[in-house]
Amino acid sequence: SAEHPEIVARLEALLAALGRQPSCSDIPVVLLCRTSSRADCMRHSLHRLDNVTVLERPTTMQTLVSSVQAALRARSRQYQLRDQLQALRNSETALRARERELKTLTENTPDILSRFDRQFRHIFVNRAAADLTGIATETFIGRINRELGMPEDLVDLWE
């Protein structure tokens, strides 16, 4: 406002700096405002910041220390969450790489690979199984070997 242009300028500089932070960053801010300038502080900060504490001056040391400690705890939790999310992203990337490796292995091996459920229904077969039997991989899924016309002695061995 016209009454306190230096306060407004400082707040604008602070808000600009905070605006350059990544969207996931929620930097806690503790603003000390004189009682006479509280309206300006509120107008320029509260509606543009998500994590702000406005304290009127004069304030007690205990109130100031408590507010700063709460802000630091909140920021620490943000860093913990950021690190956990990054670890999760790294795990997902590694898992996808392992899945690609496994798929490449299963699809390119000359050996028949099949996975069954508890009732001996096929839930996965690789290309080698289809190539050797002449049965499409989709036809295997959900069926037992007997339904696929496999030889009885082979079916008995599996079962």
mmCIF file of C-alpha atoms in Angstrom:
data_model
loop_
_atom_site.group_PDB
_atom_site.id
_atom_site.type_symbol
_atom_site.label_atom_id
_atom_site.label_comp_id
_atom_site.label_asym_id
_atom_site.label_seq_id
_atom_site.Cartn_x
_atom_site.Cartn_y
_atom_site.Cartn_z
ATOM 1 C CA SER A 1 0.000 0.000 0.000
ATOM 2 C CA ALA A 2 1.019 3.646 -0.182
ATOM 3 C CA GLU A 3 1.482 3.720 3.601
ATOM 4 C CA HIS A 4 4.200 1.035 3.631
ATOM 5 C CA PRO A 5 5.803 0.739 0.182
ATOM 6 C CA GLU A 6 9.013 -0.817 1.561
ATOM 7 C CA ILE A 7 7.071 -3.644 3.204
ATOM 8 C CA VAL A 8 5.122 -4.282 0.035
ATOM 9 C CA ALA A 9 8.332 -4.293 -2.022
ATOM 10 C CA ARG A 10 9.960 -6.814 0.332
ATOM 11 C CA LEU A 11 6.907 -9.014 0.305
ATOM 12 C CA GLU A 12 6.757 -8.898 -3.480
ATOM 13 C CA ALA A 13 10.439 -9.890 -3.702
ATOM 14 C CA LEU A 14 9.818 -12.766 -1.288
ATOM 15 C CA LEU A 15 6.736 -13.894 -3.172
ATOM 16 C CA ALA A 16 8.645 -13.777 -6.484
ATOM 17 C CA ALA A 17 11.456 -15.910 -5.039
ATOM 18 C CA LEU A 18 8.972 -18.417 -3.629
ATOM 19 C CA GLY A 19 7.136 -18.468 -6.961
ATOM 20 C CA ARG A 20 10.287 -19.804 -8.628
ATOM 21 C CA GLN A 21 10.266 -22.895 -6.421
ATOM 22 C CA PRO A 22 9.080 -26.228 -7.846
ATOM 23 C CA SER A 23 5.350 -26.781 -7.459
ATOM 24 C CA CYS A 24 5.939 -29.572 -4.929
ATOM 25 C CA SER A 25 7.959 -27.239 -2.708
ATOM 26 C CA ASP A 26 5.922 -25.691 0.064
ATOM 27 C CA ILE A 27 8.415 -23.503 1.877
ATOM 28 C CA PRO A 28 7.084 -22.464 5.262
ATOM 29 C CA VAL A 29 7.221 -18.714 5.852
ATOM 30 C CA VAL A 30 7.025 -16.887 9.165
ATOM 31 C CA LEU A 31 6.221 -13.192 8.727
ATOM 32 C CA LEU A 32 6.652 -10.690 11.534
ATOM 33 C CA CYS A 33 4.442 -7.663 11.028
ATOM 34 C CA ARG A 34 3.876 -4.611 13.134
ATOM 35 C CA THR A 35 0.321 -4.340 14.278
ATOM 36 C CA SER A 36 -0.110 -1.221 12.144
ATOM 37 C CA SER A 37 1.053 -2.998 8.976
ATOM 38 C CA ARG A 38 -0.736 -6.297 9.592
ATOM 39 C CA ALA A 39 -3.410 -5.546 6.992
ATOM 40 C CA ASP A 40 -0.726 -5.105 4.302
ATOM 41 C CA CYS A 41 1.026 -8.314 5.364
ATOM 42 C CA MET A 42 -2.226 -10.224 5.265
ATOM 43 C CA ARG A 43 -3.311 -8.812 1.914
ATOM 44 C CA HIS A 44 -0.008 -9.538 0.156
ATOM 45 C CA SER A 45 0.901 -12.854 1.707
ATOM 46 C CA LEU A 46 -1.938 -14.997 2.944
ATOM 47 C CA HIS A 47 -3.808 -15.277 -0.333
ATOM 48 C CA ARG A 48 -0.615 -15.990 -2.328
ATOM 49 C CA LEU A 49 1.129 -18.409 0.021
ATOM 50 C CA ASP A 50 -0.021 -21.802 1.215
ATOM 51 C CA ASN A 51 2.296 -22.233 4.182
ATOM 52 C CA VAL A 52 2.571 -18.891 5.980
ATOM 53 C CA THR A 53 2.406 -17.890 9.625
ATOM 54 C CA VAL A 54 1.900 -14.198 10.345
ATOM 55 C CA LEU A 55 2.956 -12.999 13.788
ATOM 56 C CA GLU A 56 2.228 -9.547 15.087
ATOM 57 C CA ARG A 57 5.110 -7.611 16.567
ATOM 58 C CA PRO A 58 5.874 -7.309 19.317
ATOM 59 C CA THR A 59 5.652 -11.026 20.022
ATOM 60 C CA THR A 60 7.166 -13.198 22.673
ATOM 61 C CA MET A 61 10.361 -15.115 22.047
ATOM 62 C CA GLN A 62 8.518 -18.324 22.884
ATOM 63 C CA THR A 63 5.909 -17.643 20.169
ATOM 64 C CA LEU A 64 8.589 -16.838 17.596
ATOM 65 C CA VAL A 65 10.712 -19.892 18.443
ATOM 66 C CA SER A 66 7.665 -22.164 18.455
ATOM 67 C CA SER A 67 6.519 -20.849 15.054
ATOM 68 C CA VAL A 68 9.973 -21.309 13.515
ATOM 69 C CA GLN A 69 10.298 -24.817 14.956
ATOM 70 C CA ALA A 70 6.900 -25.781 13.546
ATOM 71 C CA ALA A 71 7.914 -24.392 10.150
ATOM 72 C CA LEU A 72 11.187 -26.350 10.233
ATOM 73 C CA ARG A 73 9.378 -29.576 11.165
ATOM 74 C CA ALA A 74 6.974 -29.076 8.282
ATOM 75 C CA ARG A 75 9.857 -28.524 5.868
ATOM 76 C CA SER A 76 11.655 -31.604 7.182
ATOM 77 C CA ARG A 77 8.533 -33.696 6.498
ATOM 78 C CA GLN A 78 8.446 -32.295 2.960
ATOM 79 C CA TYR A 79 12.031 -33.450 2.391
ATOM 80 C CA GLN A 80 11.197 -36.888 3.791
ATOM 81 C CA LEU A 81 8.194 -37.175 1.498
ATOM 82 C CA ARG A 82 10.242 -35.980 -1.486
ATOM 83 C CA ASP A 83 12.916 -38.593 -0.750
ATOM 84 C CA GLN A 84 10.302 -41.334 -0.381
ATOM 85 C CA LEU A 85 8.694 -40.370 -3.690
ATOM 86 C CA GLN A 86 12.081 -40.388 -5.411
ATOM 87 C CA ALA A 87 12.873 -43.815 -3.960
ATOM 88 C CA LEU A 88 9.501 -45.052 -5.210
ATOM 89 C CA ARG A 89 10.192 -43.659 -8.705
ATOM 90 C CA ASN A 90 13.615 -45.322 -8.702
ATOM 91 C CA SER A 91 12.062 -48.639 -7.634
ATOM 92 C CA GLU A 92 9.426 -48.400 -10.355
ATOM 93 C CA THR A 93 12.092 -47.684 -12.965
ATOM 94 C CA ALA A 94 14.157 -50.671 -11.813
ATOM 95 C CA LEU A 95 11.065 -52.893 -11.763
ATOM 96 C CA ARG A 96 10.138 -51.894 -15.317
ATOM 97 C CA ALA A 97 13.692 -52.660 -16.474
ATOM 98 C CA ARG A 98 13.540 -56.107 -14.837
ATOM 99 C CA GLU A 99 10.127 -56.744 -16.385
ATOM 100 C CA ARG A 100 11.511 -55.890 -19.834
ATOM 101 C CA GLU A 101 14.474 -58.212 -19.270
ATOM 102 C CA LEU A 102 12.204 -61.045 -18.153
ATOM 103 C CA LYS A 103 9.858 -60.546 -21.085
ATOM 104 C CA THR A 104 12.787 -60.546 -23.508
ATOM 105 C CA LEU A 105 14.114 -63.734 -21.930
ATOM 106 C CA THR A 106 10.757 -65.559 -21.914
ATOM 107 C CA GLU A 107 9.873 -64.559 -25.459
ATOM 108 C CA ASN A 108 13.262 -65.402 -26.962
ATOM 109 C CA THR A 109 14.175 -68.650 -25.222
ATOM 110 C CA PRO A 110 13.758 -71.829 -27.269
ATOM 111 C CA ASP A 111 12.466 -73.554 -24.114
ATOM 112 C CA ILE A 112 8.763 -73.821 -23.370
ATOM 113 C CA LEU A 113 7.774 -71.696 -20.418
ATOM 114 C CA SER A 114 4.318 -71.926 -18.927
ATOM 115 C CA ARG A 115 2.778 -70.806 -15.696
ATOM 116 C CA PHE A 116 -0.267 -72.489 -14.176
ATOM 117 C CA ASP A 117 -2.798 -71.602 -11.517
ATOM 118 C CA ARG A 118 -3.775 -74.054 -8.751
ATOM 119 C CA GLN A 119 -6.221 -75.835 -11.046
ATOM 120 C CA PHE A 120 -3.461 -76.345 -13.663
ATOM 121 C CA ARG A 121 -4.986 -73.777 -16.030
ATOM 122 C CA HIS A 122 -2.427 -71.944 -18.114
ATOM 123 C CA ILE A 123 -2.051 -68.312 -17.111
ATOM 124 C CA PHE A 124 1.079 -67.695 -19.203
ATOM 125 C CA VAL A 125 2.836 -69.432 -22.071
ATOM 126 C CA ASN A 126 5.691 -68.151 -24.168
ATOM 127 C CA ARG A 127 6.081 -68.128 -27.924
ATOM 128 C CA ALA A 128 8.124 -71.366 -27.907
ATOM 129 C CA ALA A 129 5.085 -73.243 -26.560
ATOM 130 C CA ALA A 130 2.947 -71.908 -29.385
ATOM 131 C CA ASP A 131 5.621 -72.636 -31.985
ATOM 132 C CA LEU A 132 6.154 -76.229 -30.799
ATOM 133 C CA THR A 133 2.478 -77.157 -30.355
ATOM 134 C CA GLY A 134 0.966 -75.082 -33.137
ATOM 135 C CA ILE A 135 -1.561 -73.718 -30.630
ATOM 136 C CA ALA A 136 -1.859 -69.941 -30.344
ATOM 137 C CA THR A 137 -0.716 -68.534 -26.991
ATOM 138 C CA GLU A 138 -4.158 -66.995 -26.422
ATOM 139 C CA THR A 139 -5.741 -70.436 -26.750
ATOM 140 C CA PHE A 140 -3.640 -71.774 -23.859
ATOM 141 C CA ILE A 141 -4.785 -69.124 -21.386
ATOM 142 C CA GLY A 142 -7.451 -70.351 -18.958
ATOM 143 C CA ARG A 143 -7.325 -73.945 -20.191
ATOM 144 C CA ILE A 144 -5.815 -77.113 -18.786
ATOM 145 C CA ASN A 145 -3.611 -79.362 -20.917
ATOM 146 C CA ARG A 146 -6.390 -81.965 -21.250
ATOM 147 C CA GLU A 147 -8.676 -79.322 -22.824
ATOM 148 C CA LEU A 148 -5.916 -78.459 -25.265
ATOM 149 C CA GLY A 149 -5.703 -82.046 -26.485
ATOM 150 C CA MET A 150 -2.306 -82.820 -24.989
ATOM 151 C CA PRO A 151 -1.367 -86.515 -24.782
ATOM 152 C CA GLU A 152 -2.832 -88.294 -21.736
ATOM 153 C CA ASP A 153 0.558 -89.472 -20.419
ATOM 154 C CA LEU A 154 1.843 -85.873 -20.473
ATOM 155 C CA VAL A 155 -1.319 -84.562 -18.821
ATOM 156 C CA ASP A 156 -1.037 -87.226 -16.104
ATOM 157 C CA LEU A 157 2.564 -86.176 -15.451
ATOM 158 C CA TRP A 158 1.566 -82.536 -15.043
ATOM 159 C CA GLU A 159 -1.383 -83.317 -12.812
#
